[in-house]
Amino acid sequence: MRVLPPALRSVSPRELAQRIDAERRGLPFLVHLDGEGHQRLVELGDLASVSIGRSPSTDVPLGWDTEVSRLHAVLEHEGGAWTIADEGLSRNGSFVNGQRLRGRRRLCDGDSIKIGGTLIVFVDANGDGSGTTTAASRTLEPPQLSDAQLRVLVSLCGPLDDAPFAGARSNREIADDLYLSVETVKTHLRALFDLFGIGELPQNRKRAELVRRAFESGVLG
């Protein structure tokens, strides 16, 4: 699995669920953050070409980014593969994996496309799997959770519909939500970390990884 760029690595539970759902449908897609930092997915499906630019008439409009030209770059589906070309369309150029795009280039799963100040990742779930936004844990059997553990896990993710861009909740927030003590919440979380195989991860990574694996394994979703 290729690690996503830092700008796209930290996502809310709902955004992660959207990525997983898009991958499971098996169609290539683009993922980027809009001007307010919210995730945007663009499924390519059966499209023959996709335009990217600052103009609202483009297929992927980046109107908030002043470094993007009105028509900046074009993706095209040719011979079963997606390619990207700038070919003088933009003033500031386009970059793929840090290299300036010259002519046309075939896109591979996980490629990072820099358009102005916006980073876009190309994901092809039917590719070699090196750049998918989720790990291979979906192939494993989900752990069996007690009712109490499941309630803590759901509360950790927060209200998905009311706060779609919120991060994982703190121990105190979970405790207040479920009318538990903070120590009880910590006990359940330690058990959950072990059940999902992340007990050895650094403390500052455990909560986000637990949310990710819970969605990917099908325990939540």
mmCIF file with all atom_site columns, C-alpha atoms in Angstrom:
data_model
loop_
_atom_site.group_PDB
_atom_site.id
_atom_site.type_symbol
_atom_site.label_atom_id
_atom_site.label_alt_id
_atom_site.label_comp_id
_atom_site.label_asym_id
_atom_site.label_entity_id
_atom_site.label_seq_id
_atom_site.pdbx_PDB_ins_code
_atom_site.Cartn_x
_atom_site.Cartn_y
_atom_site.Cartn_z
_atom_site.occupancy
_atom_site.B_iso_or_equiv
_atom_site.pdbx_formal_charge
_atom_site.auth_seq_id
_atom_site.auth_comp_id
_atom_site.auth_asym_id
_atom_site.auth_atom_id
_atom_site.pdbx_PDB_model_num
ATOM 1   C CA . MET A 1 1   ? 0.000   0.000   0.000   1.00 0.00 ? 1   MET A CA 1
ATOM 2   C CA . ARG A 1 2   ? 1.338   3.424   -0.907  1.00 0.00 ? 2   ARG A CA 1
ATOM 3   C CA . VAL A 1 3   ? 0.943   5.924   1.926   1.00 0.00 ? 3   VAL A CA 1
ATOM 4   C CA . LEU A 1 4   ? -1.227  8.878   0.964   1.00 0.00 ? 4   LEU A CA 1
ATOM 5   C CA . PRO A 1 5   ? 0.335   12.347  0.953   1.00 0.00 ? 5   PRO A CA 1
ATOM 6   C CA . PRO A 1 6   ? 0.040   14.104  4.336   1.00 0.00 ? 6   PRO A CA 1
ATOM 7   C CA . ALA A 1 7   ? -2.546  16.544  2.951   1.00 0.00 ? 7   ALA A CA 1
ATOM 8   C CA . LEU A 1 8   ? -4.935  13.639  2.334   1.00 0.00 ? 8   LEU A CA 1
ATOM 9   C CA . ARG A 1 9   ? -3.892  11.205  5.062   1.00 0.00 ? 9   ARG A CA 1
ATOM 10  C CA . SER A 1 10  ? -6.011  12.484  7.944   1.00 0.00 ? 10  SER A CA 1
ATOM 11  C CA . VAL A 1 11  ? -9.719  12.016  7.259   1.00 0.00 ? 11  VAL A CA 1
ATOM 12  C CA . SER A 1 12  ? -12.904 11.804  9.272   1.00 0.00 ? 12  SER A CA 1
ATOM 13  C CA . PRO A 1 13  ? -14.690 8.464   9.769   1.00 0.00 ? 13  PRO A CA 1
ATOM 14  C CA . ARG A 1 14  ? -17.339 9.409   7.215   1.00 0.00 ? 14  ARG A CA 1
ATOM 15  C CA . GLU A 1 15  ? -14.740 10.449  4.629   1.00 0.00 ? 15  GLU A CA 1
ATOM 16  C CA . LEU A 1 16  ? -12.880 7.180   5.162   1.00 0.00 ? 16  LEU A CA 1
ATOM 17  C CA . ALA A 1 17  ? -16.121 5.262   4.662   1.00 0.00 ? 17  ALA A CA 1
ATOM 18  C CA . GLN A 1 18  ? -16.678 7.125   1.390   1.00 0.00 ? 18  GLN A CA 1
ATOM 19  C CA . ARG A 1 19  ? -13.231 6.104   0.126   1.00 0.00 ? 19  ARG A CA 1
ATOM 20  C CA . ILE A 1 20  ? -13.750 2.474   1.086   1.00 0.00 ? 20  ILE A CA 1
ATOM 21  C CA . ASP A 1 21  ? -17.153 2.418   -0.593  1.00 0.00 ? 21  ASP A CA 1
ATOM 22  C CA . ALA A 1 22  ? -15.690 3.900   -3.782  1.00 0.00 ? 22  ALA A CA 1
ATOM 23  C CA . GLU A 1 23  ? -12.910 1.303   -3.847  1.00 0.00 ? 23  GLU A CA 1
ATOM 24  C CA . ARG A 1 24  ? -15.353 -1.551  -3.337  1.00 0.00 ? 24  ARG A CA 1
ATOM 25  C CA . ARG A 1 25  ? -17.303 -0.445  -6.418  1.00 0.00 ? 25  ARG A CA 1
ATOM 26  C CA . GLY A 1 26  ? -14.133 -1.149  -8.395  1.00 0.00 ? 26  GLY A CA 1
ATOM 27  C CA . LEU A 1 27  ? -14.126 2.041   -10.478 1.00 0.00 ? 27  LEU A CA 1
ATOM 28  C CA . PRO A 1 28  ? -11.156 4.423   -10.678 1.00 0.00 ? 28  PRO A CA 1
ATOM 29  C CA . PHE A 1 29  ? -11.619 7.773   -8.965  1.00 0.00 ? 29  PHE A CA 1
ATOM 30  C CA . LEU A 1 30  ? -9.878  10.991  -7.993  1.00 0.00 ? 30  LEU A CA 1
ATOM 31  C CA . VAL A 1 31  ? -9.715  12.213  -4.396  1.00 0.00 ? 31  VAL A CA 1
ATOM 32  C CA . HIS A 1 32  ? -8.771  15.713  -3.269  1.00 0.00 ? 32  HIS A CA 1
ATOM 33  C CA . LEU A 1 33  ? -9.635  18.357  -0.676  1.00 0.00 ? 33  LEU A CA 1
ATOM 34  C CA . ASP A 1 34  ? -11.694 21.397  -1.597  1.00 0.00 ? 34  ASP A CA 1
ATOM 35  C CA . GLY A 1 35  ? -11.084 24.969  -0.518  1.00 0.00 ? 35  GLY A CA 1
ATOM 36  C CA . GLU A 1 36  ? -12.585 24.305  2.922   1.00 0.00 ? 36  GLU A CA 1
ATOM 37  C CA . GLY A 1 37  ? -10.565 21.144  3.511   1.00 0.00 ? 37  GLY A CA 1
ATOM 38  C CA . HIS A 1 38  ? -13.461 18.784  2.790   1.00 0.00 ? 38  HIS A CA 1
ATOM 39  C CA . GLN A 1 39  ? -12.825 15.590  0.853   1.00 0.00 ? 39  GLN A CA 1
ATOM 40  C CA . ARG A 1 40  ? -14.106 15.363  -2.706  1.00 0.00 ? 40  ARG A CA 1
ATOM 41  C CA . LEU A 1 41  ? -14.327 12.115  -4.693  1.00 0.00 ? 41  LEU A CA 1
ATOM 42  C CA . VAL A 1 42  ? -14.749 12.114  -8.476  1.00 0.00 ? 42  VAL A CA 1
ATOM 43  C CA . GLU A 1 43  ? -15.581 8.687   -9.897  1.00 0.00 ? 43  GLU A CA 1
ATOM 44  C CA . LEU A 1 44  ? -14.315 8.289   -13.446 1.00 0.00 ? 44  LEU A CA 1
ATOM 45  C CA . GLY A 1 45  ? -16.606 5.375   -14.342 1.00 0.00 ? 45  GLY A CA 1
ATOM 46  C CA . ASP A 1 46  ? -17.208 5.064   -18.083 1.00 0.00 ? 46  ASP A CA 1
ATOM 47  C CA . LEU A 1 47  ? -16.109 8.608   -18.901 1.00 0.00 ? 47  LEU A CA 1
ATOM 48  C CA . ALA A 1 48  ? -13.830 9.049   -21.910 1.00 0.00 ? 48  ALA A CA 1
ATOM 49  C CA . SER A 1 49  ? -12.219 12.267  -20.661 1.00 0.00 ? 49  SER A CA 1
ATOM 50  C CA . VAL A 1 50  ? -12.176 14.448  -17.547 1.00 0.00 ? 50  VAL A CA 1
ATOM 51  C CA . SER A 1 51  ? -11.186 18.116  -17.511 1.00 0.00 ? 51  SER A CA 1
ATOM 52  C CA . ILE A 1 52  ? -9.581  19.829  -14.504 1.00 0.00 ? 52  ILE A CA 1
ATOM 53  C CA . GLY A 1 53  ? -9.444  23.585  -14.018 1.00 0.00 ? 53  GLY A CA 1
ATOM 54  C CA . ARG A 1 54  ? -10.617 26.690  -12.229 1.00 0.00 ? 54  ARG A CA 1
ATOM 55  C CA . SER A 1 55  ? -13.627 27.092  -14.516 1.00 0.00 ? 55  SER A CA 1
ATOM 56  C CA . PRO A 1 56  ? -16.901 25.820  -13.011 1.00 0.00 ? 56  PRO A CA 1
ATOM 57  C CA . SER A 1 57  ? -17.644 24.120  -16.341 1.00 0.00 ? 57  SER A CA 1
ATOM 58  C CA . THR A 1 58  ? -14.765 21.645  -15.929 1.00 0.00 ? 58  THR A CA 1
ATOM 59  C CA . ASP A 1 59  ? -15.426 18.135  -14.651 1.00 0.00 ? 59  ASP A CA 1
ATOM 60  C CA . VAL A 1 60  ? -13.173 18.732  -11.629 1.00 0.00 ? 60  VAL A CA 1
ATOM 61  C CA . PRO A 1 61  ? -13.593 22.447  -10.810 1.00 0.00 ? 61  PRO A CA 1
ATOM 62  C CA . LEU A 1 62  ? -10.940 23.909  -8.491  1.00 0.00 ? 62  LEU A CA 1
ATOM 63  C CA . GLY A 1 63  ? -12.394 27.411  -8.329  1.00 0.00 ? 63  GLY A CA 1
ATOM 64  C CA . TRP A 1 64  ? -10.791 28.294  -4.973  1.00 0.00 ? 64  TRP A CA 1
ATOM 65  C CA . ASP A 1 65  ? -7.226  27.745  -6.249  1.00 0.00 ? 65  ASP A CA 1
ATOM 66  C CA . THR A 1 66  ? -5.903  30.902  -7.925  1.00 0.00 ? 66  THR A CA 1
ATOM 67  C CA . GLU A 1 67  ? -2.827  29.038  -9.224  1.00 0.00 ? 67  GLU A CA 1
ATOM 68  C CA . VAL A 1 68  ? -5.029  26.835  -11.405 1.00 0.00 ? 68  VAL A CA 1
ATOM 69  C CA . SER A 1 69  ? -5.786  27.870  -15.005 1.00 0.00 ? 69  SER A CA 1
ATOM 70  C CA . ARG A 1 70  ? -9.377  27.919  -16.243 1.00 0.00 ? 70  ARG A CA 1
ATOM 71  C CA . LEU A 1 71  ? -8.620  24.718  -18.175 1.00 0.00 ? 71  LEU A CA 1
ATOM 72  C CA . HIS A 1 72  ? -5.531  23.232  -16.597 1.00 0.00 ? 72  HIS A CA 1
ATOM 73  C CA . ALA A 1 73  ? -5.237  19.538  -17.521 1.00 0.00 ? 73  ALA A CA 1
ATOM 74  C CA . VAL A 1 74  ? -7.201  16.726  -19.117 1.00 0.00 ? 74  VAL A CA 1
ATOM 75  C CA . LEU A 1 75  ? -7.464  13.030  -18.225 1.00 0.00 ? 75  LEU A CA 1
ATOM 76  C CA . GLU A 1 76  ? -8.351  10.610  -21.003 1.00 0.00 ? 76  GLU A CA 1
ATOM 77  C CA . HIS A 1 77  ? -9.242  6.930   -21.024 1.00 0.00 ? 77  HIS A CA 1
ATOM 78  C CA . GLU A 1 78  ? -7.305  5.129   -23.755 1.00 0.00 ? 78  GLU A CA 1
ATOM 79  C CA . GLY A 1 79  ? -6.750  1.419   -24.275 1.00 0.00 ? 79  GLY A CA 1
ATOM 80  C CA . GLY A 1 80  ? -7.974  0.509   -20.807 1.00 0.00 ? 80  GLY A CA 1
ATOM 81  C CA . ALA A 1 81  ? -5.703  3.029   -19.060 1.00 0.00 ? 81  ALA A CA 1
ATOM 82  C CA . TRP A 1 82  ? -6.087  6.595   -17.832 1.00 0.00 ? 82  TRP A CA 1
ATOM 83  C CA . THR A 1 83  ? -3.615  9.231   -19.004 1.00 0.00 ? 83  THR A CA 1
ATOM 84  C CA . ILE A 1 84  ? -3.111  12.874  -18.085 1.00 0.00 ? 84  ILE A CA 1
ATOM 85  C CA . ALA A 1 85  ? -1.931  15.711  -20.307 1.00 0.00 ? 85  ALA A CA 1
ATOM 86  C CA . ASP A 1 86  ? -1.310  19.420  -19.813 1.00 0.00 ? 86  ASP A CA 1
ATOM 87  C CA . GLU A 1 87  ? 0.217   20.243  -23.220 1.00 0.00 ? 87  GLU A CA 1
ATOM 88  C CA . GLY A 1 88  ? 0.435   23.971  -22.645 1.00 0.00 ? 88  GLY A CA 1
ATOM 89  C CA . LEU A 1 89  ? -3.087  24.375  -21.257 1.00 0.00 ? 89  LEU A CA 1
ATOM 90  C CA . SER A 1 90  ? -1.911  25.810  -17.929 1.00 0.00 ? 90  SER A CA 1
ATOM 91  C CA . ARG A 1 91  ? 0.287   28.713  -16.938 1.00 0.00 ? 91  ARG A CA 1
ATOM 92  C CA . ASN A 1 92  ? 1.910   27.015  -13.933 1.00 0.00 ? 92  ASN A CA 1
ATOM 93  C CA . GLY A 1 93  ? 2.149   23.465  -15.248 1.00 0.00 ? 93  GLY A CA 1
ATOM 94  C CA . SER A 1 94  ? 1.068   20.145  -13.753 1.00 0.00 ? 94  SER A CA 1
ATOM 95  C CA . PHE A 1 95  ? 3.086   17.661  -11.718 1.00 0.00 ? 95  PHE A CA 1
ATOM 96  C CA . VAL A 1 96  ? 2.775   13.890  -11.215 1.00 0.00 ? 96  VAL A CA 1
ATOM 97  C CA . ASN A 1 97  ? 4.602   12.397  -8.217  1.00 0.00 ? 97  ASN A CA 1
ATOM 98  C CA . GLY A 1 98  ? 6.653   15.592  -7.973  1.00 0.00 ? 98  GLY A CA 1
ATOM 99  C CA . GLN A 1 99  ? 7.785   15.586  -11.626 1.00 0.00 ? 99  GLN A CA 1
ATOM 100 C CA . ARG A 1 100 ? 6.609   18.232  -14.068 1.00 0.00 ? 100 ARG A CA 1
ATOM 101 C CA . LEU A 1 101 ? 4.244   16.779  -16.631 1.00 0.00 ? 101 LEU A CA 1
ATOM 102 C CA . ARG A 1 102 ? 5.530   17.011  -20.185 1.00 0.00 ? 102 ARG A CA 1
ATOM 103 C CA . GLY A 1 103 ? 3.309   15.638  -22.919 1.00 0.00 ? 103 GLY A CA 1
ATOM 104 C CA . ARG A 1 104 ? 1.040   12.766  -21.926 1.00 0.00 ? 104 ARG A CA 1
ATOM 105 C CA . ARG A 1 105 ? 1.580   10.326  -19.073 1.00 0.00 ? 105 ARG A CA 1
ATOM 106 C CA . ARG A 1 106 ? -0.159  7.133   -18.058 1.00 0.00 ? 106 ARG A CA 1
ATOM 107 C CA . LEU A 1 107 ? -1.582  7.198   -14.538 1.00 0.00 ? 107 LEU A CA 1
ATOM 108 C CA . CYS A 1 108 ? -0.987  4.367   -12.081 1.00 0.00 ? 108 CYS A CA 1
ATOM 109 C CA . ASP A 1 109 ? -2.858  3.568   -8.888  1.00 0.00 ? 109 ASP A CA 1
ATOM 110 C CA . GLY A 1 110 ? -1.774  5.995   -6.169  1.00 0.00 ? 110 GLY A CA 1
ATOM 111 C CA . ASP A 1 111 ? -0.231  8.663   -8.408  1.00 0.00 ? 111 ASP A CA 1
ATOM 112 C CA . SER A 1 112 ? -0.255  12.150  -6.886  1.00 0.00 ? 112 SER A CA 1
ATOM 113 C CA . ILE A 1 113 ? -1.230  14.961  -9.253  1.00 0.00 ? 113 ILE A CA 1
ATOM 114 C CA . LYS A 1 114 ? -0.348  18.549  -8.291  1.00 0.00 ? 114 LYS A CA 1
ATOM 115 C CA . ILE A 1 115 ? -2.569  21.102  -10.008 1.00 0.00 ? 115 ILE A CA 1
ATOM 116 C CA . GLY A 1 116 ? -1.738  24.615  -8.816  1.00 0.00 ? 116 GLY A CA 1
ATOM 117 C CA . GLY A 1 117 ? -1.795  24.346  -5.031  1.00 0.00 ? 117 GLY A CA 1
ATOM 118 C CA . THR A 1 118 ? -4.211  21.394  -5.026  1.00 0.00 ? 118 THR A CA 1
ATOM 119 C CA . LEU A 1 119 ? -3.130  17.772  -4.592  1.00 0.00 ? 119 LEU A CA 1
ATOM 120 C CA . ILE A 1 120 ? -5.243  15.104  -6.338  1.00 0.00 ? 120 ILE A CA 1
ATOM 121 C CA . VAL A 1 121 ? -4.677  11.352  -5.932  1.00 0.00 ? 121 VAL A CA 1
ATOM 122 C CA . PHE A 1 122 ? -5.646  8.897   -8.673  1.00 0.00 ? 122 PHE A CA 1
ATOM 123 C CA . VAL A 1 123 ? -6.993  5.619   -7.265  1.00 0.00 ? 123 VAL A CA 1
ATOM 124 C CA . ASP A 1 124 ? -7.649  2.539   -9.378  1.00 0.00 ? 124 ASP A CA 1
ATOM 125 C CA . ALA A 1 125 ? -8.963  -0.320  -7.240  1.00 0.00 ? 125 ALA A CA 1
ATOM 126 C CA . ASN A 1 126 ? -8.442  -2.728  -10.154 1.00 0.00 ? 126 ASN A CA 1
ATOM 127 C CA . GLY A 1 127 ? -4.810  -1.730  -10.546 1.00 0.00 ? 127 GLY A CA 1
ATOM 128 C CA . ASP A 1 128 ? -1.834  -3.301  -8.773  1.00 0.00 ? 128 ASP A CA 1
ATOM 129 C CA . GLY A 1 129 ? -3.114  -2.234  -5.356  1.00 0.00 ? 129 GLY A CA 1
ATOM 130 C CA . SER A 1 130 ? -0.027  -0.190  -4.511  1.00 0.00 ? 130 SER A CA 1
ATOM 131 C CA . GLY A 1 131 ? -1.861  3.071   -4.045  1.00 0.00 ? 131 GLY A CA 1
ATOM 132 C CA . THR A 1 132 ? -5.259  2.238   -2.627  1.00 0.00 ? 132 THR A CA 1
ATOM 133 C CA . THR A 1 133 ? -6.398  4.469   0.171   1.00 0.00 ? 133 THR A CA 1
ATOM 134 C CA . THR A 1 134 ? -7.106  1.520   2.458   1.00 0.00 ? 134 THR A CA 1
ATOM 135 C CA . ALA A 1 135 ? -5.089  -1.463  3.597   1.00 0.00 ? 135 ALA A CA 1
ATOM 136 C CA . ALA A 1 136 ? -5.626  -5.155  2.978   1.00 0.00 ? 136 ALA A CA 1
ATOM 137 C CA . SER A 1 137 ? -7.286  -5.781  6.347   1.00 0.00 ? 137 SER A CA 1
ATOM 138 C CA . ARG A 1 138 ? -10.677 -5.998  4.615   1.00 0.00 ? 138 ARG A CA 1
ATOM 139 C CA . THR A 1 139 ? -9.747  -9.583  3.696   1.00 0.00 ? 139 THR A CA 1
ATOM 140 C CA . LEU A 1 140 ? -9.534  -10.592 7.351   1.00 0.00 ? 140 LEU A CA 1
ATOM 141 C CA . GLU A 1 141 ? -12.388 -11.772 9.537   1.00 0.00 ? 141 GLU A CA 1
ATOM 142 C CA . PRO A 1 142 ? -13.647 -8.886  11.686  1.00 0.00 ? 142 PRO A CA 1
ATOM 143 C CA . PRO A 1 143 ? -13.117 -9.369  15.429  1.00 0.00 ? 143 PRO A CA 1
ATOM 144 C CA . GLN A 1 144 ? -16.029 -10.296 17.665  1.00 0.00 ? 144 GLN A CA 1
ATOM 145 C CA . LEU A 1 145 ? -16.934 -7.360  19.899  1.00 0.00 ? 145 LEU A CA 1
ATOM 146 C CA . SER A 1 146 ? -19.048 -7.189  23.018  1.00 0.00 ? 146 SER A CA 1
ATOM 147 C CA . ASP A 1 147 ? -21.995 -4.811  23.037  1.00 0.00 ? 147 ASP A CA 1
ATOM 148 C CA . ALA A 1 148 ? -20.077 -2.451  25.307  1.00 0.00 ? 148 ALA A CA 1
ATOM 149 C CA . GLN A 1 149 ? -17.020 -2.463  23.043  1.00 0.00 ? 149 GLN A CA 1
ATOM 150 C CA . LEU A 1 150 ? -19.169 -1.789  19.997  1.00 0.00 ? 150 LEU A CA 1
ATOM 151 C CA . ARG A 1 151 ? -20.853 1.171   21.710  1.00 0.00 ? 151 ARG A CA 1
ATOM 152 C CA . VAL A 1 152 ? -17.462 2.667   22.571  1.00 0.00 ? 152 VAL A CA 1
ATOM 153 C CA . LEU A 1 153 ? -16.252 2.139   19.010  1.00 0.00 ? 153 LEU A CA 1
ATOM 154 C CA . VAL A 1 154 ? -19.328 3.835   17.538  1.00 0.00 ? 154 VAL A CA 1
ATOM 155 C CA . SER A 1 155 ? -18.991 6.727   19.963  1.00 0.00 ? 155 SER A CA 1
ATOM 156 C CA . LEU A 1 156 ? -15.289 7.091   19.108  1.00 0.00 ? 156 LEU A CA 1
ATOM 157 C CA . CYS A 1 157 ? -16.267 7.827   15.519  1.00 0.00 ? 157 CYS A CA 1
ATOM 158 C CA . GLY A 1 158 ? -18.740 10.502  16.559  1.00 0.00 ? 158 GLY A CA 1
ATOM 159 C CA . PRO A 1 159 ? -22.069 11.389  14.900  1.00 0.00 ? 159 PRO A CA 1
ATOM 160 C CA . LEU A 1 160 ? -21.377 10.585  11.248  1.00 0.00 ? 160 LEU A CA 1
ATOM 161 C CA . ASP A 1 161 ? -24.405 12.424  9.866   1.00 0.00 ? 161 ASP A CA 1
ATOM 162 C CA . ASP A 1 162 ? -24.343 15.493  12.085  1.00 0.00 ? 162 ASP A CA 1
ATOM 163 C CA . ALA A 1 163 ? -20.587 16.090  12.019  1.00 0.00 ? 163 ALA A CA 1
ATOM 164 C CA . PRO A 1 164 ? -19.212 14.473  8.887   1.00 0.00 ? 164 PRO A CA 1
ATOM 165 C CA . PHE A 1 165 ? -15.860 16.213  9.108   1.00 0.00 ? 165 PHE A CA 1
ATOM 166 C CA . ALA A 1 166 ? -15.209 15.714  12.805  1.00 0.00 ? 166 ALA A CA 1
ATOM 167 C CA . GLY A 1 167 ? -12.281 13.615  13.970  1.00 0.00 ? 167 GLY A CA 1
ATOM 168 C CA . ALA A 1 168 ? -12.255 10.749  16.463  1.00 0.00 ? 168 ALA A CA 1
ATOM 169 C CA . ARG A 1 169 ? -13.660 11.684  19.862  1.00 0.00 ? 169 ARG A CA 1
ATOM 170 C CA . SER A 1 170 ? -11.566 12.038  23.014  1.00 0.00 ? 170 SER A CA 1
ATOM 171 C CA . ASN A 1 171 ? -11.910 9.712   26.002  1.00 0.00 ? 171 ASN A CA 1
ATOM 172 C CA . ARG A 1 172 ? -13.836 12.397  27.881  1.00 0.00 ? 172 ARG A CA 1
ATOM 173 C CA . GLU A 1 173 ? -16.256 12.930  24.994  1.00 0.00 ? 173 GLU A CA 1
ATOM 174 C CA . ILE A 1 174 ? -16.902 9.184   24.752  1.00 0.00 ? 174 ILE A CA 1
ATOM 175 C CA . ALA A 1 175 ? -17.401 8.961   28.512  1.00 0.00 ? 175 ALA A CA 1
ATOM 176 C CA . ASP A 1 176 ? -19.899 11.826  28.497  1.00 0.00 ? 176 ASP A CA 1
ATOM 177 C CA . ASP A 1 177 ? -21.713 10.346  25.492  1.00 0.00 ? 177 ASP A CA 1
ATOM 178 C CA . LEU A 1 178 ? -22.101 6.880   27.053  1.00 0.00 ? 178 LEU A CA 1
ATOM 179 C CA . TYR A 1 179 ? -22.352 7.903   30.722  1.00 0.00 ? 179 TYR A CA 1
ATOM 180 C CA . LEU A 1 180 ? -19.189 5.978   31.591  1.00 0.00 ? 180 LEU A CA 1
ATOM 181 C CA . SER A 1 181 ? -16.073 6.851   33.538  1.00 0.00 ? 181 SER A CA 1
ATOM 182 C CA . VAL A 1 182 ? -12.968 7.828   31.601  1.00 0.00 ? 182 VAL A CA 1
ATOM 183 C CA . GLU A 1 183 ? -11.136 4.813   33.068  1.00 0.00 ? 183 GLU A CA 1
ATOM 184 C CA . THR A 1 184 ? -13.845 2.468   31.735  1.00 0.00 ? 184 THR A CA 1
ATOM 185 C CA . VAL A 1 185 ? -13.513 4.035   28.291  1.00 0.00 ? 185 VAL A CA 1
ATOM 186 C CA . LYS A 1 186 ? -9.725  3.575   28.412  1.00 0.00 ? 186 LYS A CA 1
ATOM 187 C CA . THR A 1 187 ? -10.181 -0.096  29.346  1.00 0.00 ? 187 THR A CA 1
ATOM 188 C CA . HIS A 1 188 ? -12.511 -0.704  26.408  1.00 0.00 ? 188 HIS A CA 1
ATOM 189 C CA . LEU A 1 189 ? -10.215 1.137   23.996  1.00 0.00 ? 189 LEU A CA 1
ATOM 190 C CA . ARG A 1 190 ? -7.190  -0.901  25.097  1.00 0.00 ? 190 ARG A CA 1
ATOM 191 C CA . ALA A 1 191 ? -9.177  -4.067  24.406  1.00 0.00 ? 191 ALA A CA 1
ATOM 192 C CA . LEU A 1 192 ? -10.251 -2.721  21.010  1.00 0.00 ? 192 LEU A CA 1
ATOM 193 C CA . PHE A 1 193 ? -6.667  -1.841  20.091  1.00 0.00 ? 193 PHE A CA 1
ATOM 194 C CA . ASP A 1 194 ? -5.653  -5.440  20.812  1.00 0.00 ? 194 ASP A CA 1
ATOM 195 C CA . LEU A 1 195 ? -8.646  -6.958  18.993  1.00 0.00 ? 195 LEU A CA 1
ATOM 196 C CA . PHE A 1 196 ? -7.845  -4.972  15.851  1.00 0.00 ? 196 PHE A CA 1
ATOM 197 C CA . GLY A 1 197 ? -4.130  -5.751  16.069  1.00 0.00 ? 197 GLY A CA 1
ATOM 198 C CA . ILE A 1 198 ? -2.877  -2.222  16.675  1.00 0.00 ? 198 ILE A CA 1
ATOM 199 C CA . GLY A 1 199 ? -1.755  -2.484  20.299  1.00 0.00 ? 199 GLY A CA 1
ATOM 200 C CA . GLU A 1 200 ? 1.889   -1.939  19.359  1.00 0.00 ? 200 GLU A CA 1
ATOM 201 C CA . LEU A 1 201 ? 1.327   1.225   17.319  1.00 0.00 ? 201 LEU A CA 1
ATOM 202 C CA . PRO A 1 202 ? 2.448   4.601   18.712  1.00 0.00 ? 202 PRO A CA 1
ATOM 203 C CA . GLN A 1 203 ? -0.222  6.111   20.950  1.00 0.00 ? 203 GLN A CA 1
ATOM 204 C CA . ASN A 1 204 ? -0.848  9.066   18.646  1.00 0.00 ? 204 ASN A CA 1
ATOM 205 C CA . ARG A 1 205 ? -1.773  6.733   15.747  1.00 0.00 ? 205 ARG A CA 1
ATOM 206 C CA . LYS A 1 206 ? -3.967  4.177   17.511  1.00 0.00 ? 206 LYS A CA 1
ATOM 207 C CA . ARG A 1 207 ? -7.305  6.013   17.485  1.00 0.00 ? 207 ARG A CA 1
ATOM 208 C CA . ALA A 1 208 ? -7.288  6.940   13.788  1.00 0.00 ? 208 ALA A CA 1
ATOM 209 C CA . GLU A 1 209 ? -6.092  3.458   12.841  1.00 0.00 ? 209 GLU A CA 1
ATOM 210 C CA . LEU A 1 210 ? -8.825  1.863   14.942  1.00 0.00 ? 210 LEU A CA 1
ATOM 211 C CA . VAL A 1 211 ? -11.481 3.901   13.117  1.00 0.00 ? 211 VAL A CA 1
ATOM 212 C CA . ARG A 1 212 ? -9.974  3.002   9.750   1.00 0.00 ? 212 ARG A CA 1
ATOM 213 C CA . ARG A 1 213 ? -9.859  -0.732  10.478  1.00 0.00 ? 213 ARG A CA 1
ATOM 214 C CA . ALA A 1 214 ? -13.353 -0.735  11.961  1.00 0.00 ? 214 ALA A CA 1
ATOM 215 C CA . PHE A 1 215 ? -14.824 0.654   8.742   1.00 0.00 ? 215 PHE A CA 1
ATOM 216 C CA . GLU A 1 216 ? -12.647 -1.441  6.464   1.00 0.00 ? 216 GLU A CA 1
ATOM 217 C CA . SER A 1 217 ? -13.366 -4.716  8.211   1.00 0.00 ? 217 SER A CA 1
ATOM 218 C CA . GLY A 1 218 ? -17.105 -4.110  8.009   1.00 0.00 ? 218 GLY A CA 1
ATOM 219 C CA . VAL A 1 219 ? -17.653 -3.771  11.773  1.00 0.00 ? 219 VAL A CA 1
ATOM 220 C CA . LEU A 1 220 ? -18.862 -0.213  11.060  1.00 0.00 ? 220 LEU A CA 1
ATOM 221 C CA . GLY A 1 221 ? -20.229 1.163   7.827   1.00 0.00 ? 221 GLY A CA 1
#
